[in-house]
Short mmCIF file of C-alpha atoms in Angstrom, two decimals:
data_model
loop_
_atom_site.label_atom_id
_atom_site.label_comp_id
_atom_site.label_asym_id
_atom_site.label_seq_id
_atom_site.Cartn_x
_atom_site.Cartn_y
_atom_site.Cartn_z
CA UNK A 1 89.81 58.95 40.87
CA UNK A 2 92.35 61.88 40.37
CA UNK A 3 93.77 63.54 43.48
CA UNK A 4 91.90 66.43 45.14
CA UNK A 5 92.40 68.92 47.81
CA UNK A 6 88.78 68.40 48.98
CA UNK A 7 87.90 65.56 51.25
CA UNK A 8 85.26 63.37 49.65
CA UNK A 9 83.74 62.25 52.85
CA UNK A 10 84.47 64.98 55.32
CA UNK A 11 81.75 63.77 57.79
CA UNK A 12 83.03 60.31 57.92
CA UNK A 13 86.68 61.68 58.27
CA UNK A 14 85.67 64.03 61.10
CA UNK A 15 83.77 61.23 62.91
CA UNK A 16 86.55 58.78 62.75
CA UNK A 17 89.13 61.39 64.02
CA UNK A 18 86.76 62.32 67.05
CA UNK A 19 86.65 58.61 67.77
CA UNK A 20 90.36 58.30 67.73
CA UNK A 21 91.93 61.56 68.97
CA UNK A 22 89.25 63.83 69.77
CA UNK A 23 91.30 66.73 71.17
CA UNK A 24 94.16 66.45 68.59
CA UNK A 25 94.21 69.15 65.69
CA UNK A 26 96.39 70.03 62.73
CA UNK A 27 96.76 73.31 61.30
CA UNK A 28 99.21 74.80 58.60
CA UNK A 29 102.20 76.46 60.50
CA UNK A 30 101.38 79.74 59.02
CA UNK A 31 98.23 79.97 60.54
CA UNK A 32 99.69 79.61 63.87
CA UNK A 33 101.76 81.87 66.36
CA UNK A 34 103.43 81.46 69.62
CA UNK A 35 102.17 84.04 72.32
CA UNK A 36 104.37 84.48 75.28
CA UNK A 37 101.89 85.82 78.02
CA UNK A 38 103.28 87.71 80.89
CA UNK A 39 101.79 89.26 83.87
CA UNK A 40 103.62 92.30 85.23
CA UNK A 41 105.84 92.30 88.23
CA UNK A 42 104.74 93.22 91.82
CA UNK A 43 103.39 96.68 91.87
CA UNK A 44 103.02 99.04 95.01
CA UNK A 45 99.04 98.38 94.67
CA UNK A 46 99.78 94.76 95.13
CA UNK A 47 101.54 95.02 98.35
CA UNK A 48 98.81 97.40 99.66
CA UNK A 49 95.93 95.06 98.46
CA UNK A 50 97.50 92.12 99.92
CA UNK A 51 97.18 93.92 103.29
CA UNK A 52 93.52 94.97 102.78
CA UNK A 53 91.68 94.57 99.52
CA UNK A 54 90.05 97.87 100.00
CA UNK A 55 93.38 99.57 99.27
CA UNK A 56 92.91 99.01 95.80
CA UNK A 57 90.29 101.66 95.75
CA UNK A 58 92.83 104.18 97.12
CA UNK A 59 93.82 107.02 94.73
CA UNK A 60 97.48 106.62 96.38
CA UNK A 61 98.02 103.59 94.05
CA UNK A 62 96.69 105.29 90.65
CA UNK A 63 98.33 103.55 87.76
CA UNK A 64 100.86 101.94 90.21
CA UNK A 65 104.42 101.45 89.36
CA UNK A 66 106.64 98.45 90.18
CA UNK A 67 108.16 98.04 93.52
CA UNK A 68 111.92 97.29 94.01
CA UNK A 69 111.00 93.60 93.99
CA UNK A 70 108.82 94.11 90.92
CA UNK A 71 111.82 95.63 88.80
CA UNK A 72 113.92 92.55 90.11
CA UNK A 73 111.53 90.18 89.12
CA UNK A 74 111.06 91.83 85.55
CA UNK A 75 115.03 91.71 85.44
CA UNK A 76 115.35 88.17 86.30
CA UNK A 77 112.43 87.30 83.62
CA UNK A 78 114.84 89.18 81.08
CA UNK A 79 117.64 87.02 82.11
CA UNK A 80 115.44 83.92 81.60
CA UNK A 81 114.30 85.32 78.30
CA UNK A 82 118.10 85.49 77.18
CA UNK A 83 119.18 82.31 78.66
CA UNK A 84 116.50 80.32 76.74
CA UNK A 85 117.06 82.53 73.53
CA UNK A 86 113.04 82.96 73.63
CA UNK A 87 112.18 84.09 70.05
CA UNK A 88 110.33 87.45 70.19
CA UNK A 89 109.29 89.43 66.87
CA UNK A 90 107.18 91.76 68.79
CA UNK A 91 106.28 92.99 72.41
CA UNK A 92 102.54 94.07 72.95
CA UNK A 93 102.06 95.85 76.26
CA UNK A 94 99.01 97.10 78.26
CA UNK A 95 99.29 101.04 78.65
CA UNK A 96 99.66 100.96 82.47
CA UNK A 97 102.81 101.89 84.34
CA UNK A 98 103.45 98.39 85.90
CA UNK A 99 103.00 96.53 82.52
CA UNK A 100 105.18 99.07 80.73
CA UNK A 101 108.10 98.88 83.12
CA UNK A 102 107.77 95.27 83.19
CA UNK A 103 107.97 95.06 79.35
CA UNK A 104 111.13 97.08 78.83
CA UNK A 105 112.94 95.39 81.74
CA UNK A 106 112.31 91.89 80.48
CA UNK A 107 112.55 92.65 76.85
CA UNK A 108 114.72 95.76 76.53
CA UNK A 109 118.23 95.93 75.97
CA UNK A 110 120.17 94.29 78.80
CA UNK A 111 123.18 96.77 78.40
CA UNK A 112 121.07 99.32 79.80
CA UNK A 113 118.93 97.53 82.23
CA UNK A 114 120.41 98.32 85.73
CA UNK A 115 117.91 98.30 88.60
CA UNK A 116 119.68 100.58 90.94
CA UNK A 117 121.04 104.18 90.95
CA UNK A 118 124.17 105.23 89.44
CA UNK A 119 126.24 108.23 89.76
CA UNK A 120 125.54 110.11 86.45
CA UNK A 121 124.36 113.51 86.08
CA UNK A 122 120.63 112.84 86.75
CA UNK A 123 121.19 110.56 89.76
CA UNK A 124 119.63 107.65 88.06
CA UNK A 125 122.57 105.92 86.23
CA UNK A 126 122.03 107.12 82.70
CA UNK A 127 122.61 110.77 81.37
CA UNK A 128 120.91 110.48 78.09
CA UNK A 129 117.83 112.09 76.85
CA UNK A 130 114.90 110.30 75.20
CA UNK A 131 116.58 110.41 71.74
CA UNK A 132 119.68 108.66 72.97
CA UNK A 133 121.84 111.95 73.21
CA UNK A 134 124.53 111.64 76.11
CA UNK A 135 125.55 114.37 78.30
CA UNK A 136 128.91 114.64 76.47
CA UNK A 137 127.09 115.06 73.19
CA UNK A 138 127.56 111.45 72.16
CA UNK A 139 124.82 109.65 70.22
CA UNK A 140 123.21 106.30 71.01
CA UNK A 141 121.76 105.02 67.66
CA UNK A 142 118.84 103.46 69.47
CA UNK A 143 116.12 105.40 71.16
CA UNK A 144 115.28 104.95 74.72
CA UNK A 145 112.50 102.36 75.62
CA UNK A 146 112.17 104.18 79.14
CA UNK A 147 113.85 107.44 80.41
CA UNK A 148 115.78 107.39 83.69
CA UNK A 149 113.16 107.67 86.52
CA UNK A 150 113.52 109.16 90.01
CA UNK A 151 112.29 107.38 92.99
CA UNK A 152 109.41 108.31 95.10
CA UNK A 153 108.97 106.63 98.50
CA UNK A 154 106.05 104.09 98.32
CA UNK A 155 105.27 104.92 94.93
CA UNK A 156 107.91 104.82 92.39
CA UNK A 157 111.14 102.85 92.19
CA UNK A 158 114.54 104.63 90.99
CA UNK A 159 115.63 103.08 87.68
CA UNK A 160 118.19 103.98 84.81
CA UNK A 161 117.19 104.28 81.43
CA UNK A 162 116.51 101.22 79.25
CA UNK A 163 117.69 101.34 75.58
CA UNK A 164 115.90 99.94 72.50
CA UNK A 165 118.94 98.61 71.01
CA UNK A 166 118.68 95.29 69.69
CA UNK A 167 115.25 94.79 70.73
CA UNK A 168 112.04 93.93 68.86
CA UNK A 169 109.37 96.59 68.47
CA UNK A 170 107.03 97.51 71.43
CA UNK A 171 103.36 98.42 70.76
CA UNK A 172 100.81 99.16 73.43
CA UNK A 173 97.10 98.08 72.97
CA UNK A 174 94.38 99.20 74.98
CA UNK A 175 92.55 95.91 74.47
CA UNK A 176 94.89 93.91 76.74
CA UNK A 177 94.89 96.30 79.95
CA UNK A 178 93.58 95.15 83.35
CA UNK A 179 90.20 94.91 84.82
CA UNK A 180 88.57 98.41 83.96
CA UNK A 181 86.75 100.57 86.35
CA UNK A 182 86.41 101.59 90.07
CA UNK A 183 90.04 100.64 91.09
CA UNK A 184 92.37 103.85 90.54
CA UNK A 185 95.25 101.37 90.19
CA UNK A 186 93.80 100.39 86.87
CA UNK A 187 93.07 103.78 85.30
CA UNK A 188 95.72 104.70 82.96
CA UNK A 189 97.56 107.93 82.71
CA UNK A 190 97.47 110.14 79.43
CA UNK A 191 99.29 108.73 76.51
CA UNK A 192 101.18 112.14 76.41
CA UNK A 193 102.95 111.28 79.64
CA UNK A 194 103.76 107.53 78.44
CA UNK A 195 105.22 108.74 75.37
CA UNK A 196 107.51 110.96 77.33
CA UNK A 197 108.49 108.05 79.78
CA UNK A 198 108.61 105.39 76.78
CA UNK A 199 109.56 107.21 73.80
CA UNK A 200 110.32 103.84 71.66
CA UNK A 201 107.13 102.36 72.53
CA UNK A 202 104.43 102.63 69.68
CA UNK A 203 101.29 104.27 71.35
CA UNK A 204 99.35 104.59 68.15
CA UNK A 205 96.57 102.24 69.25
CA UNK A 206 95.89 103.90 72.35
CA UNK A 207 93.42 107.00 72.05
CA UNK A 208 92.31 109.42 73.10
CA UNK A 209 94.90 111.00 75.26
CA UNK A 210 92.85 110.85 78.50
CA UNK A 211 91.57 107.43 79.76
CA UNK A 212 87.80 107.20 78.31
CA UNK A 213 87.29 103.52 79.34
CA UNK A 214 87.65 103.94 83.05
CA UNK A 215 84.86 104.92 85.39
CA UNK A 216 84.75 105.23 89.18
CA UNK A 217 81.28 103.61 89.15
CA UNK A 218 81.16 100.68 87.04
CA UNK A 219 83.78 97.78 86.91
CA UNK A 220 83.84 95.43 84.01
CA UNK A 221 82.06 92.02 84.38
CA UNK A 222 83.74 88.94 83.65
CA UNK A 223 81.81 88.67 80.27
CA UNK A 224 82.91 92.08 79.34
CA UNK A 225 86.72 91.21 80.32
CA UNK A 226 86.44 88.09 78.14
CA UNK A 227 84.81 89.70 75.14
CA UNK A 228 87.60 92.37 75.35
CA UNK A 229 90.26 89.46 75.54
CA UNK A 230 88.82 87.68 72.52
CA UNK A 231 88.99 90.62 70.58
CA UNK A 232 92.32 91.17 71.44
CA UNK A 233 93.47 87.52 70.40
CA UNK A 234 91.53 88.35 67.07
CA UNK A 235 93.83 91.13 66.61
CA UNK A 236 96.83 89.17 67.38
CA UNK A 237 95.80 86.47 64.78
CA UNK A 238 96.04 89.21 62.15
CA UNK A 239 99.78 90.36 63.04
CA UNK A 240 102.34 89.29 60.63
CA UNK A 241 104.81 88.18 63.52
CA UNK A 242 104.85 84.58 64.48
CA UNK A 243 106.31 84.98 68.11
CA UNK A 244 104.70 87.57 70.12
CA UNK A 245 105.17 88.52 73.91
CA UNK A 246 102.11 90.01 75.48
CA UNK A 247 102.83 91.84 78.96
CA UNK A 248 99.31 92.30 80.79
CA UNK A 249 97.61 91.58 83.96
CA UNK A 250 96.18 88.89 85.88
CA UNK A 251 92.30 89.15 85.77
CA UNK A 252 92.86 90.10 82.10
CA UNK A 253 94.93 87.09 81.31
CA UNK A 254 92.84 84.56 83.57
CA UNK A 255 89.36 85.42 82.22
CA UNK A 256 90.51 85.57 78.53
CA UNK A 257 92.38 82.10 78.78
CA UNK A 258 89.40 80.66 80.56
CA UNK A 259 87.57 80.73 77.34
CA UNK A 260 89.86 77.91 75.91
CA UNK A 261 90.57 74.44 76.98
CA UNK A 262 87.45 73.74 78.74
CA UNK A 263 87.47 70.04 77.47
CA UNK A 264 91.06 69.71 77.75
CA UNK A 265 92.65 67.41 80.37
CA UNK A 266 92.86 68.54 83.98
CA UNK A 267 96.50 69.23 84.15
CA UNK A 268 96.24 71.26 80.84
CA UNK A 269 93.50 73.19 82.10
CA UNK A 270 95.35 73.91 85.10
CA UNK A 271 98.34 75.37 83.19
CA UNK A 272 95.81 77.61 81.07
CA UNK A 273 93.26 78.68 83.83
CA UNK A 274 95.46 79.35 86.98
CA UNK A 275 96.01 82.84 87.99
CA UNK A 276 99.32 84.22 87.15
CA UNK A 277 101.82 85.05 89.58
CA UNK A 278 103.64 88.39 89.42
CA UNK A 279 106.00 88.22 86.50
CA UNK A 280 105.06 84.82 85.40
CA UNK A 281 105.35 83.91 81.67
CA UNK A 282 103.55 81.03 79.97
CA UNK A 283 103.63 80.39 76.17
CA UNK A 284 100.62 79.12 74.36
CA UNK A 285 99.95 78.54 70.53
CA UNK A 286 97.29 80.76 68.82
CA UNK A 287 96.09 79.09 65.59
CA UNK A 288 93.29 80.72 63.07
CA UNK A 289 92.10 78.25 60.42
CA UNK A 290 88.80 80.17 59.42
CA UNK A 291 88.05 81.22 56.01
CA UNK A 292 88.82 84.93 56.77
CA UNK A 293 92.51 83.83 57.68
CA UNK A 294 92.72 81.73 54.59
CA UNK A 295 91.25 84.75 52.45
CA UNK A 296 93.92 87.07 54.01
CA UNK A 297 96.56 84.80 53.18
CA UNK A 298 95.41 84.39 49.68
CA UNK A 299 95.25 88.24 49.31
CA UNK A 300 98.73 88.81 50.61
CA UNK A 301 97.69 90.02 53.85
CA UNK A 302 99.26 89.96 57.18
CA UNK A 303 99.30 86.14 57.52
CA UNK A 304 103.07 85.15 57.57
CA UNK A 305 104.41 82.89 54.83
CA UNK A 306 105.44 79.47 55.82
CA UNK A 307 109.21 79.62 54.69
CA UNK A 308 109.66 76.02 55.51
CA UNK A 309 107.24 74.86 52.68
CA UNK A 310 108.81 73.14 49.90
CA UNK A 311 106.66 72.80 46.64
CA UNK A 312 107.87 69.50 45.47
CA UNK A 313 106.78 67.90 42.16
CA UNK A 314 107.96 69.79 39.00
CA UNK A 315 109.23 72.70 41.16
CA UNK A 316 111.61 70.35 42.78
CA UNK A 317 113.49 69.57 39.59
CA UNK A 318 114.22 73.12 38.38
CA UNK A 319 112.54 72.14 35.08
CA UNK A 320 109.82 74.21 33.19
CA UNK A 321 106.35 73.37 34.45
#
């Protein structure tokens, strides 16, 4: 019988695999990508909520910023990312202040990432504007991921500007934001404000300008969060990048990842399903071997090409074929 790409007895092969190694799967590498899931650093709402959970309902913590500790956590994550040479082709971030600040601190340029005030013209350690122009008329070729921000006691931590020099692209996505509704800390600010604060972040997927999803009377159910999370993963699967960092929130990450690994070993489930600590990062492999993924690859879609593949046969000889 000539060789064929089709399995002659797929049911027998599948039955045998399930009897020998039921939890092992093989997928061509170009149908996989590594996702580095990150929860934001400590926010002012976290501190208040630990004192009294009802504080999450206070407008004092609307779209909460990172505390000084939160900035330090994100900075330390950035040092870890650099030390292990973590491959990141794209940073996807939830459109809330604490996630955006964590993302730029952890994955932004380390040259501009200084957590404390300086003595520059604006009092925040960097005198450049959003386009990168300096006070003396010089130019920085890279736009700012975040402009310098002034501190406000109990609400916002002073921080220098952060450059996008040498960084992967950043894109904000509404689907990976925190548990929506009731808690003001989870209500996003207008996109127009974010664009001023984070000039190098792409906000084209966050629309409209004002938050149309958050309401004061309804908080998403667990099922609603899971459905949103699964839609987000389907979007990630269509991206051309193979190594993606996602900076998001505890409830979103927990309820999304709880959809997977239910039959896995207890230790594996523990790694996937436990609640994230502030600024914790875990890396998982996302795969999609569906007919839709194969069709997209065949049509030259967003699926990355397997650069490791070697055709063999006559292709390996250099002879006509």
